[in-house]
Coordinates of C-alpha atoms and ligand atoms in Angstrom, one line a residue:
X1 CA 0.0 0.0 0.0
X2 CA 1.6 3.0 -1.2
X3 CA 0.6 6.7 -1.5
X4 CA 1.7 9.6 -2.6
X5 CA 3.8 12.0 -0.5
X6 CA 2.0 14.6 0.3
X7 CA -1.3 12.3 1.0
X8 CA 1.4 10.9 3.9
X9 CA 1.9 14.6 4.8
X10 CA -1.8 15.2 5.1
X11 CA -2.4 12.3 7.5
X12 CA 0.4 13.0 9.1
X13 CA -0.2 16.5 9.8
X14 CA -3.9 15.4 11.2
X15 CA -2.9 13.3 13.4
X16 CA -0.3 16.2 15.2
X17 CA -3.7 18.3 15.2
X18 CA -4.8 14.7 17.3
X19 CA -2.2 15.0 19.5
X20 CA -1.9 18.3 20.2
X21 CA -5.6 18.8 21.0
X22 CA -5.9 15.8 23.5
X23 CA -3.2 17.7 25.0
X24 CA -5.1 21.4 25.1
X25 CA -7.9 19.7 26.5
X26 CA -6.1 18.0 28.6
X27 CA -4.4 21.2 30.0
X28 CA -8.0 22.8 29.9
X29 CA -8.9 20.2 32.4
X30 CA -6.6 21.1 34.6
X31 CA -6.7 24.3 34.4
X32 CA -10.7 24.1 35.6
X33 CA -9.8 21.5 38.2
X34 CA -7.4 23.1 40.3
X35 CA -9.6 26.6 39.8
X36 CA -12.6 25.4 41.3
X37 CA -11.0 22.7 43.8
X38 CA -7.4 24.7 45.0
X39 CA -7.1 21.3 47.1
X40 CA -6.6 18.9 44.6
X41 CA -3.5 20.7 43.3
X42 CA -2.3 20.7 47.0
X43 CA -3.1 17.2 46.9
X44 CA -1.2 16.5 43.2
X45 CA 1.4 18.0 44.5
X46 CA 1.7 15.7 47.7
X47 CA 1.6 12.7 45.2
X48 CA 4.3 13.8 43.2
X49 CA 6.7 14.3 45.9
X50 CA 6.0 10.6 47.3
X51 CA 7.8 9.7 43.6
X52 CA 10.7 12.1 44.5
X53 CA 10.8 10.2 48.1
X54 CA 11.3 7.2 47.1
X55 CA 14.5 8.2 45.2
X56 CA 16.0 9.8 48.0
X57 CA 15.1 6.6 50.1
X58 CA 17.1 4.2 47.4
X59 CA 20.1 6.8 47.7
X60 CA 20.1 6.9 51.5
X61 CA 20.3 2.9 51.6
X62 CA 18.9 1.4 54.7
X63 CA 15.5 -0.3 55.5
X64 CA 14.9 0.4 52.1
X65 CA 12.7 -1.9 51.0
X66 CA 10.3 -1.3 54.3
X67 CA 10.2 2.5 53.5
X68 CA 9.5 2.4 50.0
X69 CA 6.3 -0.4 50.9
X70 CA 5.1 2.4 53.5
X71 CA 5.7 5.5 50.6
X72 CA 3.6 3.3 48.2
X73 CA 0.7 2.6 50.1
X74 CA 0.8 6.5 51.4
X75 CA 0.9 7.0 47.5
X76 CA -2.0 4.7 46.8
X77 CA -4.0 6.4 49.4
X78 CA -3.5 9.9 48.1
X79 CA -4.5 9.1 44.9
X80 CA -7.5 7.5 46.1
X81 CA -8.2 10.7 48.5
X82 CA -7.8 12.7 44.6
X83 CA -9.9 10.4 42.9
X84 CA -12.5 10.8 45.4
X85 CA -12.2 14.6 46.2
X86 CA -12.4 15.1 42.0
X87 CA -15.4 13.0 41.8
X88 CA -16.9 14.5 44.7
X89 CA -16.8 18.0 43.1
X90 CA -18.9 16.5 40.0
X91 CA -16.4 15.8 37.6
X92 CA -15.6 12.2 35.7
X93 CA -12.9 10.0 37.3
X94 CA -10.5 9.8 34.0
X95 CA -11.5 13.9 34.3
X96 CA -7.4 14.1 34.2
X97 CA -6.2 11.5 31.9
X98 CA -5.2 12.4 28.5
X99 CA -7.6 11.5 26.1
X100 CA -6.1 10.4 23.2
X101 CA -8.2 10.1 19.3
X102 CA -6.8 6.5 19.1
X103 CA -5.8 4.8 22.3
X104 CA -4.0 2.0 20.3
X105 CA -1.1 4.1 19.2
X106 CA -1.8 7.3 21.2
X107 CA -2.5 9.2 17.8
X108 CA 1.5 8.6 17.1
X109 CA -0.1 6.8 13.8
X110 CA 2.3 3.3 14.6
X111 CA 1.6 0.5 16.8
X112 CA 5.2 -1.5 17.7
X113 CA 6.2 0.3 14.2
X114 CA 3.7 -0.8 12.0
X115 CA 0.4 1.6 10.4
X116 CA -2.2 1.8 12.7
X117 CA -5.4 1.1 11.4
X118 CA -6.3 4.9 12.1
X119 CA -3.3 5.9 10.3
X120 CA -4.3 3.3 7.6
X121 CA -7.9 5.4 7.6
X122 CA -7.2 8.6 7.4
X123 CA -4.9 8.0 4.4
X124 CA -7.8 6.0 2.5
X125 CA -9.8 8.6 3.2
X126 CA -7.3 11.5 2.1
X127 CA -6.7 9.6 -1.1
X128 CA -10.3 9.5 -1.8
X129 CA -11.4 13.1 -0.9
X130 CA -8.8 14.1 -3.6
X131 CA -10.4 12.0 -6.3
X132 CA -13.6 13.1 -5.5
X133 CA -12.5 16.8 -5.4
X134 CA -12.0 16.3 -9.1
X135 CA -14.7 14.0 -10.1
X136 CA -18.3 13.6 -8.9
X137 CA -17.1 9.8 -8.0
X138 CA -19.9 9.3 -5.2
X139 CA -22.2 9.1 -8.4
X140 CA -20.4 6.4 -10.3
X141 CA -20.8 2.8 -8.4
X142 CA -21.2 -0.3 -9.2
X143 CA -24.7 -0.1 -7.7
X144 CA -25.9 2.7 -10.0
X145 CA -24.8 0.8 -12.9
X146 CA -28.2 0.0 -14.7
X147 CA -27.5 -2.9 -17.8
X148 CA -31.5 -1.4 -18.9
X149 CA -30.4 1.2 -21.0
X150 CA -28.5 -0.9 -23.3
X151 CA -30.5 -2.6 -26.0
X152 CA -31.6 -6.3 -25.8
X153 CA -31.7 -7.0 -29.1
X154 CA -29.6 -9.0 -30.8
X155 CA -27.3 -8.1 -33.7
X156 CA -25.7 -10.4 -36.3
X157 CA -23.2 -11.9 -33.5
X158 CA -26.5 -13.5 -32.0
X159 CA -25.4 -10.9 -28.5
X160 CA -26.9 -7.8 -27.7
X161 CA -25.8 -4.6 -26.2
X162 CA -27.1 -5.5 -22.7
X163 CA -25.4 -9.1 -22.3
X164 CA -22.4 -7.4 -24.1
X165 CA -22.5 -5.3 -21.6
X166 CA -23.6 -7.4 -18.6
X167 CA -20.2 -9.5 -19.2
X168 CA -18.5 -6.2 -19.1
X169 CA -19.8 -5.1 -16.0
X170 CA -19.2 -8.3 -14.0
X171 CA -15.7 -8.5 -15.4
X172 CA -14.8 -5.2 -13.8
X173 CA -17.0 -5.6 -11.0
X174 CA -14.8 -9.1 -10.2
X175 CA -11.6 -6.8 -10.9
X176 CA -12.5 -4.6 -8.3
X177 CA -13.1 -6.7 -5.5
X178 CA -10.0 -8.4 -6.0
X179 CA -8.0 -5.6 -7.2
X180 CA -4.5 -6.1 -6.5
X181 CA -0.8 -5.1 -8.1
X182 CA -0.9 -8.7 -10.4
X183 CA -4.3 -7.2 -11.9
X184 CA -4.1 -6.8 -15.2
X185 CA -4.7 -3.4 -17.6
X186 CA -7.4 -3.0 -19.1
X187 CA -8.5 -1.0 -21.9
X188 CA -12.2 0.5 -22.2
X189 CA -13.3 1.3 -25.7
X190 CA -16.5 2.6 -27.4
X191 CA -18.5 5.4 -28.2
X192 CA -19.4 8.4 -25.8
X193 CA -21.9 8.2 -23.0
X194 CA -21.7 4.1 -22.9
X195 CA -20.5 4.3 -18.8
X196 CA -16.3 3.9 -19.6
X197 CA -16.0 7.2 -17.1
X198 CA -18.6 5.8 -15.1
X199 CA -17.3 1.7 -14.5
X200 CA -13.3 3.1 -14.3
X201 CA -14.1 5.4 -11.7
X202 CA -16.3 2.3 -9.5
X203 CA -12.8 0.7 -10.0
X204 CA -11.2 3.6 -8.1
X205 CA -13.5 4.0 -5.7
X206 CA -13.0 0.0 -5.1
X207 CA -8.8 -0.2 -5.0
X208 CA -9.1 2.9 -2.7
X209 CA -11.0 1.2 -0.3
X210 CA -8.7 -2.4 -0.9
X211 CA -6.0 1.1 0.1
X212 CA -3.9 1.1 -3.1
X213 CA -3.0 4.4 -4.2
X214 CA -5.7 5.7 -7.5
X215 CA -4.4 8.4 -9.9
X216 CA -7.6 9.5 -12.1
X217 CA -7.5 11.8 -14.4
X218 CA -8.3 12.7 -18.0
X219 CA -5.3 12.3 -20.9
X220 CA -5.9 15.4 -21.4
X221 CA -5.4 17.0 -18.3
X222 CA -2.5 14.8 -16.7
X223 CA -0.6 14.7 -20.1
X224 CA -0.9 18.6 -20.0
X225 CA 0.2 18.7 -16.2
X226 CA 3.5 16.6 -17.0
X227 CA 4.2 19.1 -20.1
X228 CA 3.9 21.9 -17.9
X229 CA 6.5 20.6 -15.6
X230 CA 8.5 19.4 -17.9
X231 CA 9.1 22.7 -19.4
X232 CA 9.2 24.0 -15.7
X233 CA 5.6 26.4 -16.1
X234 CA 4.4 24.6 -12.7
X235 CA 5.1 24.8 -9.0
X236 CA 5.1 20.7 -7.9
X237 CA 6.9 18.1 -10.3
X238 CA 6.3 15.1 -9.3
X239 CA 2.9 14.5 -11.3
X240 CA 5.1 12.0 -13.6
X241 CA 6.8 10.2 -11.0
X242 CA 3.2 9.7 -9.2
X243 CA 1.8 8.7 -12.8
X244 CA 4.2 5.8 -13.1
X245 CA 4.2 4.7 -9.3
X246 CA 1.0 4.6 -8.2
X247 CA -1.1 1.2 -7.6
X248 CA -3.5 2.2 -10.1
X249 CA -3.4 4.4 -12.9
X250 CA -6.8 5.6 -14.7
X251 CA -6.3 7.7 -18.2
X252 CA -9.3 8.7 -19.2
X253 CA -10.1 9.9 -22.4
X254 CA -7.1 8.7 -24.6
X255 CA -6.8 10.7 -27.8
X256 CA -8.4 14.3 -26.4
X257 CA -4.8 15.3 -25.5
X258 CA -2.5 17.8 -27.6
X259 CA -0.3 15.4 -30.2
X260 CA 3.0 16.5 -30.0
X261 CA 6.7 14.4 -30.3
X262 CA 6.8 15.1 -26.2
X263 CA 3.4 14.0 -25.2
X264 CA 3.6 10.9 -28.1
X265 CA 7.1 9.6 -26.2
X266 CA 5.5 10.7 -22.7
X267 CA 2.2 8.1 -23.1
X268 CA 4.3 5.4 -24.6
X269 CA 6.8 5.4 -21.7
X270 CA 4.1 5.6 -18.7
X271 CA 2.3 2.8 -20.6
X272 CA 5.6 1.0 -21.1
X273 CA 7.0 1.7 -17.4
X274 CA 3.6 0.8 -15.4
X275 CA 3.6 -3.0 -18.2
X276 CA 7.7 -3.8 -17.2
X277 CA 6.9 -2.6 -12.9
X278 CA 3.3 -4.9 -13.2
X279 CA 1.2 -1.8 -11.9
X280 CA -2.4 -1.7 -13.8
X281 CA -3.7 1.0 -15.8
X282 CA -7.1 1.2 -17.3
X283 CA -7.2 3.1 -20.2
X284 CA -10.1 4.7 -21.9
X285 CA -11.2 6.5 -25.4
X286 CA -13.8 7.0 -28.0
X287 CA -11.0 6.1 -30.6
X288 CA -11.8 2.5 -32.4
X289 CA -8.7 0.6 -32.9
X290 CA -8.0 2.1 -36.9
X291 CA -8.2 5.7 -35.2
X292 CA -5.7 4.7 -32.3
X293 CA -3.1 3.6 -34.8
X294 CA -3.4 6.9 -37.4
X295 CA -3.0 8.9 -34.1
X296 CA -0.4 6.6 -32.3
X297 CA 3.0 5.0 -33.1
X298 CA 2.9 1.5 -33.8
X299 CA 4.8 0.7 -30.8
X300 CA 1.8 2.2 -28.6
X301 CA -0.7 0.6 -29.9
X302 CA 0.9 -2.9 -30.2
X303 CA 2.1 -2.5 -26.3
X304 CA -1.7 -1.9 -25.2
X305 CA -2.8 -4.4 -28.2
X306 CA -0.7 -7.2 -26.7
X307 CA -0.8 -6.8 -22.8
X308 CA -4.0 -4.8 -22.2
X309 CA -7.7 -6.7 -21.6
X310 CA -9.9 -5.1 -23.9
X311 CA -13.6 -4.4 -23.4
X312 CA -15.3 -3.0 -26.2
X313 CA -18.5 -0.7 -25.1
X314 CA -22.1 -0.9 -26.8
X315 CA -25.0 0.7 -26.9
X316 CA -26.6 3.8 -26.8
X317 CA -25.4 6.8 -25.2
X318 CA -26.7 6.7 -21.7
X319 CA -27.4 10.5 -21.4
X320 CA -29.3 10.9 -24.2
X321 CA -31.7 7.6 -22.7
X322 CA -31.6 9.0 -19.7
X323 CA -33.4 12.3 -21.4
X324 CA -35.8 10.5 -22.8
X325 CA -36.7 8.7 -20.0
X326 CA -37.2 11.3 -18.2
X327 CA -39.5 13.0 -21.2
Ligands
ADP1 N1 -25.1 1.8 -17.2 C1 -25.3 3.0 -16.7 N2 -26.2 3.2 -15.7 C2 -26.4 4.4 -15.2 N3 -25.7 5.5 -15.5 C3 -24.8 5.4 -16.5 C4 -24.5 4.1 -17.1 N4 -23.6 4.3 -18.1 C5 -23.3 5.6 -18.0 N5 -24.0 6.3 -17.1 C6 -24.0 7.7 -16.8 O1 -24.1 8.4 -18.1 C7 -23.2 9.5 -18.2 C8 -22.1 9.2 -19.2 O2 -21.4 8.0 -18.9 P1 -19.8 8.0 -19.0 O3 -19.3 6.9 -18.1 O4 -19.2 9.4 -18.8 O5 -19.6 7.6 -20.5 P2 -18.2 7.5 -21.3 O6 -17.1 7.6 -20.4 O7 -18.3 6.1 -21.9 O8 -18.3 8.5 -22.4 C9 -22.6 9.6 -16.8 O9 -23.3 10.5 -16.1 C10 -22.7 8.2 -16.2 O10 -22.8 8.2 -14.8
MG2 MG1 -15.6 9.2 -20.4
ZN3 ZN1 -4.1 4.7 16.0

């Protein structure tokens, strides 16, 4: 499970909010305390000075064992005269104790130096929130998949659109509930407004939550993100490194971005990179395969021709049936 840098930053900088709030409160507490009951500060410090006691007992050496039994019960007894006086003047017993977010790793993120799950969390959840921030992914499920607006028909290979389409759906379904980094890439093709936007991003949403690191974005837009940092026009440059590192890569939209020599050797080498490190990319585009090979290099073509799955959209496009259906 990896994730890009600053997603780590992000969780890592909430959880220091964790911390250092658990600690405010915790001052607040004591601040209130020791306002309203001056005793229990006389009392506090009592029971510290039993501690301090105790090491002047080991350094003086004799009966030492007898004396530090007798500062230990007088220890146990003012903490119990605290405890009481505390609850006394209304407030909860653990009034005092600092409450961490996460009691398993005290909001430190690591349990014996491995993620804790509320580290694991907030990540998931970081990585998702970004995702969303750019697409309206809460929309696109599995579950609001309808096969009904495909055609059942048949045509001359004897299948219609919907059972064309119902194998598609429960091959990516399968692939994202068991979405891991031996998955294979997949490539979506067809027409506009036949759900390739809509099934790639129910993938994300699925490997997110499996906690694998999603990079969605149109060709267009990341392929015009790397340029621009190539050519040192943007602040951050690490959007190619991400694009070839992450656990899943999702180009949407192949063929809507700018052809130039740059971006032509740019797509081959993320395509080529993410095939030779076995990290899946799902690739979609309007283009059939005779437009992908005018607009591409043979070598592009024949990389996603011979190691790519390819699921060939049909049907009608969805937003125009959903217009009418709503006529
Ligand atoms: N089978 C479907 N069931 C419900 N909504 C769908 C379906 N397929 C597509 N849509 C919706 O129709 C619109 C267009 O689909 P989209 O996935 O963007 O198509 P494509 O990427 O193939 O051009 C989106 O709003 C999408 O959510
Ligand atoms: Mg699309
Ligand atoms: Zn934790």
């Amino acid at each position: 499970m990896s994730y890009r840098r600053e997603t780590y930053d992000y969780a890592m900088s909430q959880l220091e909010i964790r911390r250092s709030k658990a600690l405010s409160e915790l001052t607040q507490h004591r601040e209130e305390v020791f306002r309203k009951v001056p005793q229990l500060s006389e009392l506090e410090k009592r029971i510290s000075s039993t501690g301090f006691s105790i090491y002047r007992i080991i350094m003086a050496g004799n009966d030492v064992a007898d004396k530090i039994k007798k500062l230990e019960e007088e220890n146990l007894q003012l903490n119990k005269q605290f405890i009481d006086l505390l609850v006394s003047n209304g407030f909860p017993s653990d009034y005092l104790e600092i409450k961490y977010y996460c009691d398993k790793c005290q909001d430190t993120g690591f349990v014996n130096g491995q993620q804790c799950t509320c580290l694991k969390d907030l990540l998931k959840q970081e990585a998702s929130r970004k995702l969303n921030s750019l697409t309206p992914m809460k929309l696109c499920t599995f579950d609001s998949f309808k096969l009904d607006y495909y055609p059942d028909n048949s045509n001359e290979n004897g299948m219609s659109p919907r059972e064309r389409m119902r194998s598609i759906y429960n091959y990516c379904k399968k692939y994202a509930d068991e979405f891991s980094l031996d998955s294979p890439s997949i490539i979506m093709q067809g027409a506009t407004g036949l759900g390739k936007t809509h099934l790639s991003l129910a993938i994300a949403k699925s490997a997110i939550d499996l906690g694998h690191d999603v990079i969605y974005g149109s060709s267009y837009n990341l392929l015009n993100k790397i340029e621009r940092e190539r050519f040192g026009r943007d602040e951050d440059n690490d959007s190619y490194n991400n694009l070839l590192e992450c656990d899943l890569l999702i180009l949407d939209d192949l063929g809507t971005e700018y052809t130039s020599a740059y971006i032509s050797a740019t797509i081959y080498s993320i395509i080529n990179t993410r095939l030779l490190s076995s990290k899946p990319t799902i690739i979609s585009t309007n283009l059939s395969m005779e437009e992908m090979l005018e607009r591409y290099s043979d070598r592009i073509v024949s990389r996603i021709l011979g190691s790519y799955e390819r699921l060939v959209f049909v049907g009608k496009d969805i937003r125009l049936e959903k217009i009418k259906r709503n006529m």
